[in-house]
Amino acid sequence: MKKAVVVIPTYNESGNIERIMRAINKERRAFTARGYELHILVADDLSPDGTGDIVNSLKKSIPNVHLRSGKKQGLGAAYVRMFDYVVKETDYDVLIQMDADFSHDPKNLKRILDELNDGSSFVVGSRAVEGGSIPGNWPLIRVINTRVANFVARNLGGIQPGIQDLTAGFRAFKTADLRHLNYAGNSASGYAFQINLSNEMLNSGKKVSEIPINFADRTEGDSKIGLADIINFFIVSWQLNNDSPLKQLMRYVLVGASGVVVNLVSLYLLKQQGLPSYLAEMGAIELSILSNFVGHSLLTFQVAKKYGAHIDNEFIRLAAFHGTSAISALVIFTTSISLQGVGINPLIAQFNGIAIAAAINYVLSTRVIWGPYFRHA
């Protein structure tokens, strides 16, 4: 029979730990029916409220209970410690992570096992897929925090599609596949551990599935999320993928700004050489276009070739970029003239034209010239 271990990280969970362990133990027959021997592993961070003592006392009444304690360093560090232990020192076939506060219903464990038995390497209990939910009485700030966290992970972190609930804490892994993930990467010491793990799962090429769950709010104990966890979340998101949408947009703006500098400097130097104004203008525009093209190829869209693009010939791509630049110039001109015609200040009209043209140029660049590799948008 295969072995499955449910890993529960705890810190001051004396009000929940016995109830959650007994609730998990009630699923033992479901595990056996699916070919698994159930084990429960509590990762306690030396809780001063006696959580570890309660776990030890339950070893006599609940089979296969294990306790491993360590210094309090955050949720991520506790999971890394337990993942290392399971992967390197045990023969468990499946690892399931869940919270001690009944946010995750133990009755869903059998559904997770079914997904693993159906061929998935990783399973996520998701609040975000159809049929999943969060508490209806959640404060607005909790809802916003969850939405913002997923937005940051997707757009700053660049985590590809495949998991909708990127911060979920109810997950299962086949340990044979888990050992190949860099689950300890990117200094994810706090709750950012979950998004780093999501990124690793999706990049592994293994099958990932989500099942809907009804997430419940804790009734005992306090949430452990602090300011340090939030800061770490943003740091880890920044470190995940260089081709994230927000990083790419920042590089696009930086290259565009450098193009403006090239245009102005070139115009000055060409006029200094005595060229007619119209030739100096044309030369400066062309040099700025070439500067932007090189910058985008080497910096903004540096991973285009990794994922493949509509256009794989650099000369054709350069010609297409000239075409989008011409479109941008036309948009700037028509927008500026139109707005000035209704009484808008010329500088404001020109700025609006540039903003609209930049947005159009960005879309054409990501979708056509260096597309369709832009997988995260």
Tab-separated table of C-alpha atoms in Angstrom:
chain	number	residue	atom	x	y	z
A	1	MET	CA	0.000	0.000	0.000
A	2	LYS	CA	1.222	3.521	-0.796
A	3	LYS	CA	1.748	6.107	1.927
A	4	ALA	CA	0.285	9.612	2.106
A	5	VAL	CA	1.244	12.207	4.683
A	6	VAL	CA	-0.803	15.271	5.602
A	7	VAL	CA	1.550	18.064	6.692
A	8	ILE	CA	0.122	20.697	9.051
A	9	PRO	CA	2.242	23.737	10.002
A	10	THR	CA	1.366	25.144	13.421
A	11	TYR	CA	2.177	28.001	15.748
A	12	ASN	CA	-0.100	28.531	18.745
A	13	GLU	CA	-2.868	26.302	17.392
A	14	SER	CA	-3.790	24.603	20.690
A	15	GLY	CA	-7.436	25.514	20.110
A	16	ASN	CA	-7.531	23.735	16.750
A	17	ILE	CA	-4.926	21.002	16.559
A	18	GLU	CA	-6.773	18.154	18.263
A	19	ARG	CA	-9.993	18.800	16.378
A	20	ILE	CA	-8.276	19.003	12.974
A	21	MET	CA	-6.239	15.849	13.621
A	22	ARG	CA	-9.319	13.880	14.646
A	23	ALA	CA	-11.200	15.199	11.600
A	24	ILE	CA	-8.368	14.067	9.332
A	25	ASN	CA	-8.271	10.701	11.069
A	26	LYS	CA	-11.948	10.204	10.168
A	27	GLU	CA	-10.844	10.130	6.518
A	28	ARG	CA	-8.563	7.142	7.129
A	29	ARG	CA	-10.967	4.678	5.519
A	30	ALA	CA	-11.215	6.889	2.431
A	31	PHE	CA	-7.422	6.830	2.177
A	32	THR	CA	-7.334	3.057	2.567
A	33	ALA	CA	-10.039	2.593	-0.070
A	34	ARG	CA	-7.875	4.560	-2.506
A	35	GLY	CA	-4.765	2.546	-1.728
A	36	TYR	CA	-3.049	4.869	0.762
A	37	GLU	CA	-1.901	4.529	4.354
A	38	LEU	CA	-2.617	7.821	6.129
A	39	HIS	CA	0.028	9.628	8.172
A	40	ILE	CA	-0.257	13.021	9.901
A	41	LEU	CA	2.862	15.160	10.290
A	42	VAL	CA	2.639	18.313	12.407
A	43	ALA	CA	5.363	20.919	11.856
A	44	ASP	CA	5.243	22.966	15.025
A	45	ASP	CA	7.376	26.090	15.508
A	46	LEU	CA	7.862	25.494	19.246
A	47	SER	CA	4.457	26.977	20.079
A	48	PRO	CA	4.429	28.446	23.606
A	49	ASP	CA	0.750	27.497	23.994
A	50	GLY	CA	1.523	23.756	24.151
A	51	THR	CA	0.444	22.778	20.625
A	52	GLY	CA	3.311	20.274	20.410
A	53	ASP	CA	2.388	18.679	23.728
A	54	ILE	CA	-1.173	18.128	22.496
A	55	VAL	CA	0.128	16.422	19.354
A	56	ASN	CA	2.334	14.097	21.411
A	57	SER	CA	-0.603	13.189	23.644
A	58	LEU	CA	-2.664	12.182	20.591
A	59	LYS	CA	-0.140	9.638	19.356
A	60	LYS	CA	-1.759	6.998	21.559
A	61	SER	CA	-5.253	7.443	20.111
A	62	ILE	CA	-4.521	8.373	16.486
A	63	PRO	CA	-2.317	6.075	14.381
A	64	ASN	CA	0.722	7.319	12.472
A	65	VAL	CA	1.005	10.771	14.093
A	66	HIS	CA	4.384	12.486	13.847
A	67	LEU	CA	5.697	15.755	15.293
A	68	ARG	CA	8.722	17.678	14.104
A	69	SER	CA	9.555	20.957	15.779
A	70	GLY	CA	11.784	23.796	14.705
A	71	LYS	CA	12.611	27.433	15.268
A	72	LYS	CA	9.880	29.899	14.313
A	73	GLN	CA	10.939	31.373	10.954
A	74	GLY	CA	7.609	31.713	9.154
A	75	LEU	CA	5.230	29.521	7.198
A	76	GLY	CA	7.514	29.069	4.212
A	77	ALA	CA	10.472	27.992	6.328
A	78	ALA	CA	8.283	25.450	8.165
A	79	TYR	CA	7.103	23.965	4.877
A	80	VAL	CA	10.607	23.851	3.411
A	81	ARG	CA	11.772	22.027	6.530
A	82	MET	CA	8.974	19.477	6.218
A	83	PHE	CA	9.287	19.081	2.448
A	84	ASP	CA	13.005	18.398	2.871
A	85	TYR	CA	12.260	15.835	5.541
A	86	VAL	CA	9.571	14.059	3.503
A	87	VAL	CA	11.523	14.064	0.242
A	88	LYS	CA	14.937	13.159	1.654
A	89	GLU	CA	14.235	11.035	4.716
A	90	THR	CA	10.941	9.180	4.192
A	91	ASP	CA	9.230	6.903	1.682
A	92	TYR	CA	5.905	8.751	1.477
A	93	ASP	CA	4.355	8.638	-1.992
A	94	VAL	CA	2.092	11.659	-1.517
A	95	LEU	CA	2.427	14.859	0.504
A	96	ILE	CA	-0.654	16.962	1.276
A	97	GLN	CA	-0.360	20.405	2.869
A	98	MET	CA	-3.245	21.997	4.736
A	99	ASP	CA	-3.925	24.474	7.535
A	100	ALA	CA	-4.763	23.603	11.129
A	101	ASP	CA	-7.578	26.140	11.485
A	102	PHE	CA	-10.271	24.340	9.430
A	103	SER	CA	-9.913	26.769	6.542
A	104	HIS	CA	-9.495	23.563	4.560
A	105	ASP	CA	-12.149	20.902	5.096
A	106	PRO	CA	-10.606	17.440	5.682
A	107	LYS	CA	-13.569	15.927	3.821
A	108	ASN	CA	-11.971	17.220	0.608
A	109	LEU	CA	-8.908	15.021	1.111
A	110	LYS	CA	-10.520	12.120	-0.739
A	111	ARG	CA	-11.202	14.345	-3.751
A	112	ILE	CA	-7.566	15.374	-3.832
A	113	LEU	CA	-6.469	11.733	-3.750
A	114	ASP	CA	-8.824	10.987	-6.636
A	115	GLU	CA	-7.131	13.664	-8.750
A	116	LEU	CA	-3.714	12.220	-7.982
A	117	ASN	CA	-4.898	8.737	-8.836
A	118	ASP	CA	-6.296	10.087	-12.116
A	119	GLY	CA	-2.841	11.194	-13.234
A	120	SER	CA	-2.184	14.620	-11.750
A	121	SER	CA	1.228	15.258	-10.224
A	122	PHE	CA	0.039	18.283	-8.275
A	123	VAL	CA	-3.447	19.201	-7.018
A	124	VAL	CA	-4.664	22.558	-5.689
A	125	GLY	CA	-7.758	23.049	-3.544
A	126	SER	CA	-8.958	26.256	-5.143
A	127	ARG	CA	-11.200	29.107	-4.042
A	128	ALA	CA	-11.054	30.660	-7.516
A	129	VAL	CA	-12.382	27.968	-9.869
A	130	GLU	CA	-16.076	27.436	-10.521
A	131	GLY	CA	-17.664	25.920	-7.430
A	132	GLY	CA	-14.997	27.311	-5.079
A	133	SER	CA	-15.707	30.115	-2.637
A	134	ILE	CA	-14.480	32.354	0.160
A	135	PRO	CA	-16.512	33.200	3.284
A	136	GLY	CA	-19.474	35.439	2.505
A	137	ASN	CA	-18.816	37.466	5.636
A	138	TRP	CA	-15.171	38.136	4.884
A	139	PRO	CA	-14.172	41.781	5.475
A	140	LEU	CA	-13.623	43.703	2.257
A	141	ILE	CA	-9.926	44.110	3.097
A	142	ARG	CA	-9.457	40.303	3.153
A	143	VAL	CA	-11.119	39.995	-0.248
A	144	ILE	CA	-8.959	42.799	-1.664
A	145	ASN	CA	-5.807	41.255	-0.188
A	146	THR	CA	-6.542	37.932	-1.882
A	147	ARG	CA	-7.312	39.559	-5.245
A	148	VAL	CA	-4.249	41.821	-5.074
A	149	ALA	CA	-1.985	38.920	-4.099
A	150	ASN	CA	-3.083	36.904	-7.132
A	151	PHE	CA	-2.735	39.964	-9.391
A	152	VAL	CA	0.791	40.660	-8.138
A	153	ALA	CA	1.828	37.023	-8.475
A	154	ARG	CA	0.464	36.833	-12.018
A	155	ASN	CA	1.568	40.198	-13.373
A	156	LEU	CA	4.687	41.069	-11.386
A	157	GLY	CA	5.756	37.482	-10.802
A	158	GLY	CA	4.792	36.392	-14.304
A	159	ILE	CA	3.318	33.057	-13.228
A	160	GLN	CA	1.842	31.446	-16.305
A	161	PRO	CA	-1.807	30.305	-16.598
A	162	GLY	CA	-2.710	26.901	-15.210
A	163	ILE	CA	-3.555	27.692	-11.586
A	164	GLN	CA	-6.213	30.263	-10.750
A	165	ASP	CA	-5.702	30.311	-6.979
A	166	LEU	CA	-1.969	31.018	-6.801
A	167	THR	CA	-1.869	31.585	-3.034
A	168	ALA	CA	-3.850	28.489	-2.039
A	169	GLY	CA	-2.529	26.574	0.950
A	170	PHE	CA	-4.429	23.303	0.386
A	171	ARG	CA	-2.310	21.274	-2.041
A	172	ALA	CA	-1.086	17.784	-2.774
A	173	PHE	CA	2.036	16.501	-4.487
A	174	LYS	CA	3.393	13.212	-5.690
A	175	THR	CA	6.711	13.189	-3.875
A	176	ALA	CA	8.503	11.690	-6.890
A	177	ASP	CA	7.679	14.923	-8.756
A	178	LEU	CA	7.998	17.229	-5.740
A	179	ARG	CA	11.677	16.339	-5.335
A	180	HIS	CA	12.393	17.973	-8.723
A	181	LEU	CA	10.900	21.341	-7.721
A	182	ASN	CA	12.925	24.204	-6.294
A	183	TYR	CA	10.365	24.655	-3.534
A	184	ALA	CA	12.896	26.415	-1.301
A	185	GLY	CA	13.838	29.003	-3.917
A	186	ASN	CA	13.727	32.803	-3.939
A	187	SER	CA	14.021	33.265	-0.159
A	188	ALA	CA	10.299	32.603	0.197
A	189	SER	CA	10.283	32.509	3.982
A	190	GLY	CA	6.670	33.583	4.531
A	191	TYR	CA	3.408	33.187	2.665
A	192	ALA	CA	5.257	33.895	-0.578
A	193	PHE	CA	6.239	30.223	-0.374
A	194	GLN	CA	2.885	29.422	-1.975
A	195	ILE	CA	3.413	31.511	-5.120
A	196	ASN	CA	6.961	30.254	-5.562
A	197	LEU	CA	5.550	26.732	-5.344
A	198	SER	CA	2.802	27.578	-7.864
A	199	ASN	CA	5.445	28.865	-10.254
A	200	GLU	CA	7.573	25.736	-9.838
A	201	MET	CA	4.600	23.425	-10.353
A	202	LEU	CA	3.548	25.118	-13.579
A	203	ASN	CA	7.086	25.322	-14.945
A	204	SER	CA	7.691	21.633	-14.257
A	205	GLY	CA	5.613	20.509	-17.220
A	206	LYS	CA	3.754	18.043	-15.000
A	207	LYS	CA	-0.035	17.835	-14.837
A	208	VAL	CA	-1.564	20.312	-12.396
A	209	SER	CA	-5.263	20.234	-11.518
A	210	GLU	CA	-7.536	22.365	-9.342
A	211	ILE	CA	-10.583	21.232	-7.417
A	212	PRO	CA	-13.114	23.710	-6.018
A	213	ILE	CA	-13.231	24.121	-2.249
A	214	ASN	CA	-15.288	26.272	0.074
A	215	PHE	CA	-12.673	28.136	2.083
A	216	ALA	CA	-13.741	28.716	5.700
A	217	ASP	CA	-12.527	31.408	8.082
A	218	ARG	CA	-10.807	30.329	11.275
A	219	THR	CA	-12.863	30.280	14.468
A	220	GLU	CA	-9.947	29.706	16.872
A	221	GLY	CA	-6.570	31.447	17.084
A	222	ASP	CA	-5.219	34.367	15.086
A	223	SER	CA	-3.964	34.884	11.554
A	224	LYS	CA	-0.145	34.902	11.337
A	225	ILE	CA	0.254	37.237	8.329
A	226	GLY	CA	2.393	40.286	9.159
A	227	LEU	CA	4.065	43.186	7.384
A	228	ALA	CA	7.251	41.156	6.866
A	229	ASP	CA	5.225	38.516	4.997
A	230	ILE	CA	3.726	41.160	2.701
A	231	ILE	CA	7.142	42.646	1.919
A	232	ASN	CA	8.580	39.185	1.278
A	233	PHE	CA	5.633	38.441	-1.010
A	234	PHE	CA	6.486	41.393	-3.264
A	235	ILE	CA	10.215	40.564	-3.218
A	236	VAL	CA	9.620	36.946	-4.225
A	237	SER	CA	7.121	37.992	-6.915
A	238	TRP	CA	9.756	40.309	-8.402
A	239	GLN	CA	12.312	37.485	-8.458
A	240	LEU	CA	10.178	34.809	-10.118
A	241	ASN	CA	10.199	35.416	-13.896
A	242	ASN	CA	11.942	38.020	-16.035
A	243	ASP	CA	9.177	37.902	-18.654
A	244	SER	CA	6.359	39.022	-16.349
A	245	PRO	CA	3.907	41.564	-17.826
A	246	LEU	CA	4.799	44.381	-15.415
A	247	LYS	CA	8.552	43.865	-15.783
A	248	GLN	CA	8.148	43.848	-19.535
A	249	LEU	CA	6.074	47.033	-19.428
A	250	MET	CA	8.732	48.757	-17.307
A	251	ARG	CA	11.420	47.745	-19.780
A	252	TYR	CA	9.241	48.999	-22.633
A	253	VAL	CA	8.859	52.417	-20.985
A	254	LEU	CA	12.590	52.585	-20.233
A	255	VAL	CA	13.538	51.792	-23.828
A	256	GLY	CA	10.937	54.249	-25.123
A	257	ALA	CA	12.338	56.998	-22.901
A	258	SER	CA	15.838	56.272	-24.154
A	259	GLY	CA	14.483	56.594	-27.699
A	260	VAL	CA	13.279	60.093	-26.925
A	261	VAL	CA	16.780	60.994	-25.702
A	262	VAL	CA	18.319	59.496	-28.864
A	263	ASN	CA	15.886	61.506	-31.001
A	264	LEU	CA	16.664	64.810	-29.298
A	265	VAL	CA	20.448	64.317	-29.217
A	266	SER	CA	20.508	63.141	-32.838
A	267	LEU	CA	18.420	66.093	-33.966
A	268	TYR	CA	20.797	68.512	-32.261
A	269	LEU	CA	23.919	66.865	-33.692
A	270	LEU	CA	22.530	66.595	-37.238
A	271	LYS	CA	21.506	70.246	-37.222
A	272	GLN	CA	24.977	71.095	-35.970
A	273	GLN	CA	26.304	69.446	-39.133
A	274	GLY	CA	24.319	71.934	-41.205
A	275	LEU	CA	21.635	69.557	-42.486
A	276	PRO	CA	18.294	71.066	-43.474
A	277	SER	CA	15.721	70.814	-40.739
A	278	TYR	CA	13.542	68.289	-42.596
A	279	LEU	CA	16.535	65.956	-43.169
A	280	ALA	CA	17.712	66.363	-39.585
A	281	GLU	CA	14.183	65.528	-38.366
A	282	MET	CA	13.981	62.451	-40.599
A	283	GLY	CA	17.438	61.272	-39.517
A	284	ALA	CA	16.672	61.741	-35.837
A	285	ILE	CA	13.386	59.851	-36.150
A	286	GLU	CA	15.068	56.948	-37.943
A	287	LEU	CA	17.861	56.749	-35.381
A	288	SER	CA	15.351	56.725	-32.527
A	289	ILE	CA	13.341	53.970	-34.261
A	290	LEU	CA	16.500	51.879	-34.679
A	291	SER	CA	17.472	52.566	-31.063
A	292	ASN	CA	14.050	51.442	-29.821
A	293	PHE	CA	14.118	48.349	-32.026
A	294	VAL	CA	17.499	47.241	-30.708
A	295	GLY	CA	16.464	48.010	-27.115
A	296	HIS	CA	13.240	46.049	-27.408
A	297	SER	CA	14.970	43.098	-29.062
A	298	LEU	CA	17.761	42.893	-26.479
A	299	LEU	CA	15.907	44.026	-23.361
A	300	THR	CA	12.140	44.434	-23.458
A	301	PHE	CA	11.284	41.256	-25.353
A	302	GLN	CA	14.426	39.309	-24.575
A	303	VAL	CA	12.608	35.974	-24.215
A	304	ALA	CA	10.729	36.157	-27.528
A	305	LYS	CA	12.844	33.454	-29.148
A	306	LYS	CA	12.391	31.185	-26.140
A	307	TYR	CA	8.650	30.870	-26.725
A	308	GLY	CA	8.515	31.543	-30.455
A	309	ALA	CA	7.155	34.580	-32.313
A	310	HIS	CA	4.982	35.357	-35.332
A	311	ILE	CA	8.011	36.915	-37.019
A	312	ASP	CA	11.328	35.069	-36.759
A	313	ASN	CA	13.307	37.110	-39.314
A	314	GLU	CA	14.979	40.206	-37.867
A	315	PHE	CA	14.789	42.219	-41.106
A	316	ILE	CA	11.061	41.533	-41.474
A	317	ARG	CA	10.609	42.357	-37.793
A	318	LEU	CA	12.472	45.656	-38.280
A	319	ALA	CA	10.259	46.506	-41.253
A	320	ALA	CA	7.165	45.702	-39.199
A	321	PHE	CA	8.464	47.877	-36.372
A	322	HIS	CA	8.850	50.748	-38.824
A	323	GLY	CA	5.238	50.148	-39.801
A	324	THR	CA	4.005	50.334	-36.208
A	325	SER	CA	6.111	53.458	-35.684
A	326	ALA	CA	4.416	55.030	-38.711
A	327	ILE	CA	1.024	54.104	-37.279
A	328	SER	CA	2.048	55.666	-33.951
A	329	ALA	CA	3.132	58.881	-35.692
A	330	LEU	CA	-0.209	59.047	-37.523
A	331	VAL	CA	-2.125	58.484	-34.258
A	332	ILE	CA	-0.160	61.227	-32.507
A	333	PHE	CA	-0.773	63.638	-35.371
A	334	THR	CA	-4.502	62.969	-35.789
A	335	THR	CA	-5.169	62.922	-32.027
A	336	SER	CA	-3.274	66.146	-31.421
A	337	ILE	CA	-4.915	68.004	-34.328
A	338	SER	CA	-8.384	66.740	-33.366
A	339	LEU	CA	-8.034	67.776	-29.713
A	340	GLN	CA	-6.587	71.166	-30.623
A	341	GLY	CA	-9.565	71.630	-32.926
A	342	VAL	CA	-11.908	71.531	-29.926
A	343	GLY	CA	-9.846	73.957	-27.899
A	344	ILE	CA	-7.456	71.660	-26.026
A	345	ASN	CA	-4.024	73.088	-25.184
A	346	PRO	CA	-1.487	71.915	-27.845
A	347	LEU	CA	0.889	70.385	-25.295
A	348	ILE	CA	-1.937	68.484	-23.584
A	349	ALA	CA	-3.264	67.391	-26.974
A	350	GLN	CA	0.197	66.166	-28.011
A	351	PHE	CA	0.654	64.307	-24.709
A	352	ASN	CA	-2.675	62.506	-25.175
A	353	GLY	CA	-1.675	61.531	-28.685
A	354	ILE	CA	1.640	60.139	-27.475
A	355	ALA	CA	-0.064	58.152	-24.695
A	356	ILE	CA	-2.571	56.580	-27.095
A	357	ALA	CA	0.133	55.856	-29.671
A	358	ALA	CA	2.381	54.258	-27.035
A	359	ALA	CA	-0.442	51.947	-25.933
A	360	ILE	CA	-1.164	50.916	-29.532
A	361	ASN	CA	2.538	50.396	-30.242
A	362	TYR	CA	2.895	48.238	-27.123
A	363	VAL	CA	-0.030	46.022	-28.084
A	364	LEU	CA	1.252	45.594	-31.649
A	365	SER	CA	4.750	44.858	-30.346
A	366	THR	CA	3.615	42.204	-27.879
A	367	ARG	CA	0.979	40.607	-30.112
A	368	VAL	CA	2.549	40.821	-33.546
A	369	ILE	CA	6.186	41.894	-33.817
A	370	TRP	CA	7.485	39.959	-30.813
A	371	GLY	CA	4.341	37.872	-30.249
A	372	PRO	CA	2.721	35.442	-29.571
A	373	TYR	CA	5.284	34.394	-26.961
A	374	PHE	CA	3.765	36.903	-24.509
A	375	ARG	CA	2.142	34.074	-22.556
A	376	HIS	CA	1.112	35.910	-19.383
A	377	ALA	CA	-1.065	38.709	-20.652
